[in-house]
XYZ file of C-alpha atoms in Angstrom:
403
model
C 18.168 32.359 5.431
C 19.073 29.327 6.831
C 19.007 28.527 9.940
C 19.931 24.780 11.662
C 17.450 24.483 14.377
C 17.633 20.951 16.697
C 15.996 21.510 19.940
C 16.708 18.261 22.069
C 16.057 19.149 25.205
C 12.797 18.205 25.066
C 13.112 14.728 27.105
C 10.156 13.163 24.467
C 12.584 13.765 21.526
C 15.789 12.188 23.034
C 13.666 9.573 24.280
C 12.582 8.839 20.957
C 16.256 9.800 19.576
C 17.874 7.242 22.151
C 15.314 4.541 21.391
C 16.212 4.970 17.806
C 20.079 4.917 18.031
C 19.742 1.763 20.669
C 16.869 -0.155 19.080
C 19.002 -2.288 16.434
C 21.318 -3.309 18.595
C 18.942 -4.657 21.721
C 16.213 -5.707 19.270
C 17.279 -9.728 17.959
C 18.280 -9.937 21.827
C 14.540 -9.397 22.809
C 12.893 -10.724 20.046
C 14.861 -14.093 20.713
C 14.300 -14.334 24.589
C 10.519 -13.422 24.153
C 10.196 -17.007 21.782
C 11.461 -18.590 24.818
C 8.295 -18.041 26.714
C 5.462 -17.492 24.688
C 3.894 -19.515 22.135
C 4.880 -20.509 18.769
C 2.078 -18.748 17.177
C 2.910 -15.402 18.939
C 4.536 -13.066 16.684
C 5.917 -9.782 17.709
C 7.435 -6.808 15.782
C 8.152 -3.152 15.172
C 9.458 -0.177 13.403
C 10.795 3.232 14.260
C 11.900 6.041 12.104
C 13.525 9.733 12.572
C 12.855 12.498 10.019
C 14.725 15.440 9.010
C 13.128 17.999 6.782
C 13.560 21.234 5.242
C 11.653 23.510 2.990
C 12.334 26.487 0.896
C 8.960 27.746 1.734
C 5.775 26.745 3.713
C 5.974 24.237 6.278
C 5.366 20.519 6.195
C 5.558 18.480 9.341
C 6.836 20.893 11.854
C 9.089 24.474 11.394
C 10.389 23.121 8.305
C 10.637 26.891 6.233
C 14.300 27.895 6.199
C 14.497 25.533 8.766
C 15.359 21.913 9.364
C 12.815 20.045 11.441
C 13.047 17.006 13.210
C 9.450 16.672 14.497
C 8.557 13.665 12.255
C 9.149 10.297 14.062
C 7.141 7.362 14.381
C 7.628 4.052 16.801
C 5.359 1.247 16.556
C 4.854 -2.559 18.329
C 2.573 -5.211 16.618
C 2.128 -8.476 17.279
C -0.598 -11.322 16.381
C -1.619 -14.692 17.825
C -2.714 -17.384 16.229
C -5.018 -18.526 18.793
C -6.432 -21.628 16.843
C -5.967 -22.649 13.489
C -8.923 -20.251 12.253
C -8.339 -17.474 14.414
C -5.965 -14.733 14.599
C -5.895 -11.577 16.764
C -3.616 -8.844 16.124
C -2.855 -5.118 17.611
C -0.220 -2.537 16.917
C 0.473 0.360 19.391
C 2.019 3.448 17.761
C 3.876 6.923 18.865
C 3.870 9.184 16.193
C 4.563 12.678 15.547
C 4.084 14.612 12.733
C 4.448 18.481 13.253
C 1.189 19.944 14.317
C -0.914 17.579 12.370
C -0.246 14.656 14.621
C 0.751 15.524 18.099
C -1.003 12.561 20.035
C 1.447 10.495 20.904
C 0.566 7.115 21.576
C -2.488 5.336 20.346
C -4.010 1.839 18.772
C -3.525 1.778 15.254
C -5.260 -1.638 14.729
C -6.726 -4.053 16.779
C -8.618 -6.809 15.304
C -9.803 -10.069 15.217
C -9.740 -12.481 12.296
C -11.790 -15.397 11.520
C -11.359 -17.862 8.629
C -15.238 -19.026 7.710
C -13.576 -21.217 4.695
C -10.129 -22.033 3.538
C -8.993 -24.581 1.176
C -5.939 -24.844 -1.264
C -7.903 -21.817 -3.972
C -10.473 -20.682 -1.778
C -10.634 -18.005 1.283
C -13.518 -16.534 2.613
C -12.744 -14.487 6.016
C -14.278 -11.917 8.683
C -11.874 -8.662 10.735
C -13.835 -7.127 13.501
C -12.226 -4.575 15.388
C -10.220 -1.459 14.744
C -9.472 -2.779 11.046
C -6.790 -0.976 8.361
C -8.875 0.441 5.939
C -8.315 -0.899 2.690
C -7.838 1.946 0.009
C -5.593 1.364 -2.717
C -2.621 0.171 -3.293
C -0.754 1.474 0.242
C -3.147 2.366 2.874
C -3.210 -0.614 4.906
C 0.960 -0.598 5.276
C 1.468 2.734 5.166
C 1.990 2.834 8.768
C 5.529 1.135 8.450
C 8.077 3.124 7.179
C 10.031 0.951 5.296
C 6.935 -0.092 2.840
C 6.069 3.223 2.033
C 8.170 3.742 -1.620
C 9.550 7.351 -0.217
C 9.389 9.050 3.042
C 6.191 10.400 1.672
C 3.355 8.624 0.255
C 1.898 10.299 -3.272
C -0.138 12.914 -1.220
C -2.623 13.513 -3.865
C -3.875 9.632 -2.992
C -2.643 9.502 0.593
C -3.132 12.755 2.305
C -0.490 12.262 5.595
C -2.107 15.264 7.226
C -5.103 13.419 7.750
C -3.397 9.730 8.468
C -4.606 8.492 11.061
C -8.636 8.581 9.318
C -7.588 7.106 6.594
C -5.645 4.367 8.219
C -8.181 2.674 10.196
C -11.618 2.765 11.490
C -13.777 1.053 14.054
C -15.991 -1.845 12.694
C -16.007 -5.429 10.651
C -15.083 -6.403 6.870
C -16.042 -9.768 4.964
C -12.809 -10.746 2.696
C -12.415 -13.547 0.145
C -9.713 -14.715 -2.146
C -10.071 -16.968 -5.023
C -7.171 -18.490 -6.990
C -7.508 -19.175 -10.420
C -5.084 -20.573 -13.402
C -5.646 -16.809 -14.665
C -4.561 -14.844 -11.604
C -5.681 -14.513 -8.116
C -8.585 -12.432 -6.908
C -9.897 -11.048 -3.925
C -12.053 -8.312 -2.119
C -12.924 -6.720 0.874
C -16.101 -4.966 1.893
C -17.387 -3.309 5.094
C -18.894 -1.163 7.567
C -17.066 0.758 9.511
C -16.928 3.893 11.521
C -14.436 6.144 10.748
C -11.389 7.591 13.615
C -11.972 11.833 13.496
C -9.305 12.299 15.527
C -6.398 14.153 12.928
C -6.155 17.986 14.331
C -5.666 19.115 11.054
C -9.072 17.550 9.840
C -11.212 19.483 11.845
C -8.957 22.701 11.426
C -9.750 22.737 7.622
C -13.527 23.660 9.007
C -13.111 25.861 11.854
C -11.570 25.609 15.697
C -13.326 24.223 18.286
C -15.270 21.653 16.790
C -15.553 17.691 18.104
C -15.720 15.319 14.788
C -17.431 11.970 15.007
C -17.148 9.400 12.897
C -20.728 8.371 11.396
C -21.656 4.538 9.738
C -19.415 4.309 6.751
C -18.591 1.681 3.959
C -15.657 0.896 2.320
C -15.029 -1.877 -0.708
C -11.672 -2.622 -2.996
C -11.434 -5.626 -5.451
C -7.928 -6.625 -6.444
C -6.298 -8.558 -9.490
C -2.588 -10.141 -9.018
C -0.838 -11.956 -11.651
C 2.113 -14.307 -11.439
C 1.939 -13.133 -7.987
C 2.488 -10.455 -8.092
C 4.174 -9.076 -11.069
C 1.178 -7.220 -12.268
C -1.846 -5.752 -9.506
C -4.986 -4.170 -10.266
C -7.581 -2.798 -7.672
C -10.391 -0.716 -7.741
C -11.808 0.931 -4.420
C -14.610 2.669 -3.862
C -15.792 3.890 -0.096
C -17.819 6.498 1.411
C -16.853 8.181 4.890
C -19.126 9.893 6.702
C -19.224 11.843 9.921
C -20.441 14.928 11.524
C -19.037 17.762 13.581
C -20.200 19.505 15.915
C -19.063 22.972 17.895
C -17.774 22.581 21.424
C -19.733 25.024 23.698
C -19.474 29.127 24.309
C -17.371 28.781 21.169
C -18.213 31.078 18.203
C -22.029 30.192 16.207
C -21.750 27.423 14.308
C -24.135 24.703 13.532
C -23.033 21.229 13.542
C -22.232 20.181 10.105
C -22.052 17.051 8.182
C -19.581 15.625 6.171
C -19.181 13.057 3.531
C -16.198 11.925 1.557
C -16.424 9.399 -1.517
C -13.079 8.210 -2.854
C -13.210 6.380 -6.077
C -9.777 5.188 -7.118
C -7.786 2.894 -9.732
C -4.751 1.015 -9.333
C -2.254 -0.581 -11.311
C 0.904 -1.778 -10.494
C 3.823 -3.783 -12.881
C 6.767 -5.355 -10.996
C 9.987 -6.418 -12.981
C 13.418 -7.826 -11.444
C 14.764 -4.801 -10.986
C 12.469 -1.781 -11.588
C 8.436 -1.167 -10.983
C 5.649 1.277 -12.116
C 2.902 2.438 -10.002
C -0.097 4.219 -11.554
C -3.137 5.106 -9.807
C -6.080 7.854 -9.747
C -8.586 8.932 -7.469
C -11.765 10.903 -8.732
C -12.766 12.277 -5.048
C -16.419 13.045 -4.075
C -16.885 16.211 -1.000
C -19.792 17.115 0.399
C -20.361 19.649 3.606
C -23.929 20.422 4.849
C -24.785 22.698 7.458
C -21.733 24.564 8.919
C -23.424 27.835 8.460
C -20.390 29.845 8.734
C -19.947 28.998 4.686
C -22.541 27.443 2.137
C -23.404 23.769 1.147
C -20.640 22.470 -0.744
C -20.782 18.927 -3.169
C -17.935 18.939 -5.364
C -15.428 16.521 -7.193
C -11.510 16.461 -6.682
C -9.354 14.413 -8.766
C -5.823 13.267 -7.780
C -3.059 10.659 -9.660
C 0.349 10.071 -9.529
C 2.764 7.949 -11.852
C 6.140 6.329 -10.172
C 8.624 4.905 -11.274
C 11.285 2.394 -8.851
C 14.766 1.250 -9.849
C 16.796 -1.315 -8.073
C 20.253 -0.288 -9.099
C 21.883 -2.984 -6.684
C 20.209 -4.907 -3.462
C 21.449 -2.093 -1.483
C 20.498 0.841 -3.641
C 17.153 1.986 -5.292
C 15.872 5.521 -6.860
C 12.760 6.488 -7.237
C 10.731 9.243 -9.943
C 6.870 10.762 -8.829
C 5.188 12.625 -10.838
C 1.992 13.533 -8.011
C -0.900 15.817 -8.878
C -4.087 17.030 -6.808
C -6.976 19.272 -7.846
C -9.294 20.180 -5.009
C -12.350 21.221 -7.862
C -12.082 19.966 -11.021
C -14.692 22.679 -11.754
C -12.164 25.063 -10.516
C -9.128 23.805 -11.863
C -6.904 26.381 -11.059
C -8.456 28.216 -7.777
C -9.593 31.131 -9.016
C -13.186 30.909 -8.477
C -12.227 29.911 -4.667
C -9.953 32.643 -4.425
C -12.496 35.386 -5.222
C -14.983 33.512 -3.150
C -13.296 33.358 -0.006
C -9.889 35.391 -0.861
C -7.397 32.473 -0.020
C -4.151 31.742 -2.684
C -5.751 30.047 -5.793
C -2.887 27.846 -5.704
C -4.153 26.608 -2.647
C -6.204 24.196 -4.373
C -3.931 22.186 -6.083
C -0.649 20.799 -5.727
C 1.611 19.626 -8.474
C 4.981 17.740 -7.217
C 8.149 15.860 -8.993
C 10.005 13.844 -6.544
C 13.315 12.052 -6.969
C 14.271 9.775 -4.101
C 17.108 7.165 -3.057
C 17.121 4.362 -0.740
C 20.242 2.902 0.779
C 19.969 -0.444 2.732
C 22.454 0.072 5.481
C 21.379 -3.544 6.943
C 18.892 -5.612 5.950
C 15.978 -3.750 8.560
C 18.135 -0.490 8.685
C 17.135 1.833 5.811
C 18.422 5.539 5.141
C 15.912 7.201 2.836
C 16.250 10.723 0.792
C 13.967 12.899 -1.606
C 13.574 16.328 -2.923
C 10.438 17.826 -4.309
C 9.688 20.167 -6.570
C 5.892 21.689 -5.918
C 3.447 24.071 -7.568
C 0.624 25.130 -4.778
C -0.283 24.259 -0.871
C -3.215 22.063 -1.894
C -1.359 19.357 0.271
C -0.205 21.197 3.284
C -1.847 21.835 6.887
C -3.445 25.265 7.813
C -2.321 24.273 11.175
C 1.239 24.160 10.204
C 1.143 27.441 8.097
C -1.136 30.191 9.150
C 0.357 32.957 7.381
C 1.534 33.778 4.263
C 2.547 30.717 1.777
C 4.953 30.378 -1.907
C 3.235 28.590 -4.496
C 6.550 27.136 -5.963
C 8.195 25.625 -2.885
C 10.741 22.971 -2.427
C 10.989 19.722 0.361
C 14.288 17.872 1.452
C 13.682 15.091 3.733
C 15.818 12.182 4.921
C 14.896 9.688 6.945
C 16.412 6.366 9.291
C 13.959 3.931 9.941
C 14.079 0.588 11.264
C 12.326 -2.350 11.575
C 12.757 -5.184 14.233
């Protein structure tokens, strides 16, 4: 049954609520006095976005079954300086909430420094040290705004949201180039980082009470752009690593270690007034010395195909076809299932989405989407401890905002 559910009596909510109703309208006001005082070079901006969403089944990002949930919100202030020609520094500040996956509140998303070793008119050779966006992929290092992501959601098989804020950005340094040739422009970024453990959700998939800690880490993505733009390749290929460990009197456990290998291939084609977005991720796991289950090494897959159409400046639909597999030795769960006696469908997760975007004003989008899903292999264990529907459906809309 369902049931319309908006408790706002929480004062964080209709703070949030307020800031998001007021922000529009007070933001060119502040933006414009701040250039009166500082520097030329100083840039400042933000975002903020309000979620509602409802489910059929299961829950995703709050009490979202027969329900409608508005505990998805994010605000966010970045700015940079350009404090000589060759150096920039940069840091964005976000609140975020995301049901009980993300419940933190505020925290550094980024904050780096960047250093130009060599520029010239083809040329750029570069250095980030800091808390750095990781570079997976086509999205990862803007998924953090709403209004770049090309839905509400990103394709979860590539960009698990449940576990955002690890993927987003890690502690540590990255040497970047460009090169611009008459046959397209390249570039790449490689480096050493250590990874943020910090999702809930993360350490919930191994067991409660357990600190995770990020451990040395790489990460590398080459990229291809033609007639800039209109066509972009990349290729990434990283490998997290970090350990866990149980937080005392709590039940026997050993600490464990884990490591996480994403391979993944992107392609992108941009026309006037529609875009396809194809890209596929074979996924490396390997857990060592829990105790409470067996060493695991195996290999997920995950791809999506999307398609964008700009019916008018103001108007845009979009098509997903998004599909995760946990095992590709276990395509279909059942060998999980009768190992540890959880859903088979658990392990994979097969969703259509249709979406439309209206621009309201240029910053001031109003987003919708429905999905269609077979299997939980996306959604948090936090979120949904007891029993789940394998064939489930997801309304969201969302107002975001950028300033």
């Amino acid at each position: 049954m369902y049931v319309g559910n908006f408790n706002l009596n929480n004062l964080k909510r209709l703070l949030i609520c307020n800031v998001v109703v007021i922000a529009p309208f007070i933001s060119n006001n502040a933006i414009a006095s701040e250039k009166n005082w500082l520097p030329d070079t100083v840039q400042i901006h933000g975002f903020l976005s309000q979620a509602l969403i409802h489910t059929s089944d299961n829950n995703f990002f709050g009490t979202t079954d027969d329900n409608i949930s508005d505990d998805f919100r994010e605000l966010g202030i970045n700015g940079s300086w350009r404090v000589i020609p060759d150096l920039q520094i940069a840091m964005q500040v976000v609140w975020r909430d995301a049901g009980k996956t993300d419940e933190q509140g505020l925290r550094i998303d980024y904050g780096l420094a960047d250093y130009r070793l060599y520029s010239s008119e083809e040329s750029l050779l570069g250095i980030k040290a800091g808390r750095v966006p990781t570079p997976l992929g086509l999205y990862n290092e803007t998924r953090d705004v709403a209004s770049t992501r090309p839905g509400i959601f990103l394709p979860q098989s590539v960009y698990f949201d449940r576990n955002r804020n690890t993927a987003l950005s890690g502690d540590g340094g990255y040497l970047y180039g460009e090169q611009n040739t008459d046959w397209g422009d390249f570039s790449f970024h490689v480096g050493i980082i250590v990874p943020r453990a910090e999702d809930p959700d993360l350490l919930n998939q191994f067991a409660r009470d357990l600190q995770g800690y990020g451990d040395t880490s790489w990460v590398s993505r080459v990229n291809y752009e033609w007639r800039g733009g209109e066509v972009r390749l990349a290729i990434t290929y990283a490998e997290f690593n970090g350990h866990f460990s149980p937080i005392p009197d709590s039940f026997k456990l050993n600490e464990g270690q884990l490591q996480y290998k994403p391979l993944i291939f992107s392609a992108q084609y941009n026309a006037e007034k529609w875009s396809l977005t194809g890209e596929y991720v074979f996924r490396g796991l390997r857990l060592n010395n829990f105790g409470l289950f067996p060493d695991s090494d195996t290999t997920g897959q995950g791809y999506y195909l999307q398609g964008i159409y700009k019916f008018t400046s103001f108007l845009q639909g979009m098509v997903r076809y998004d599909e995760l597999i946990w095992d590709t030795d276990d395509r279909d769960g059942n060998k999980y299932a009768a190992q540890f006696g959880r859903p088979a469908y658990s392990r994979f997760a097969k969703d259509w989405t249709v979406g439309l975007r209206f621009k309201i004003m240029p910053s001031l989008l109003l987003s919708t989407e429905y999905h269609r899903i077979n299997g939980t292999g996306t959604i948090s264990q936090l979120e949904n401890t007891g029993s789940t529907k394998q064939h489930w459906d997801l309304y969201a809309v969302m107002l975001s905002y950028d300033f």
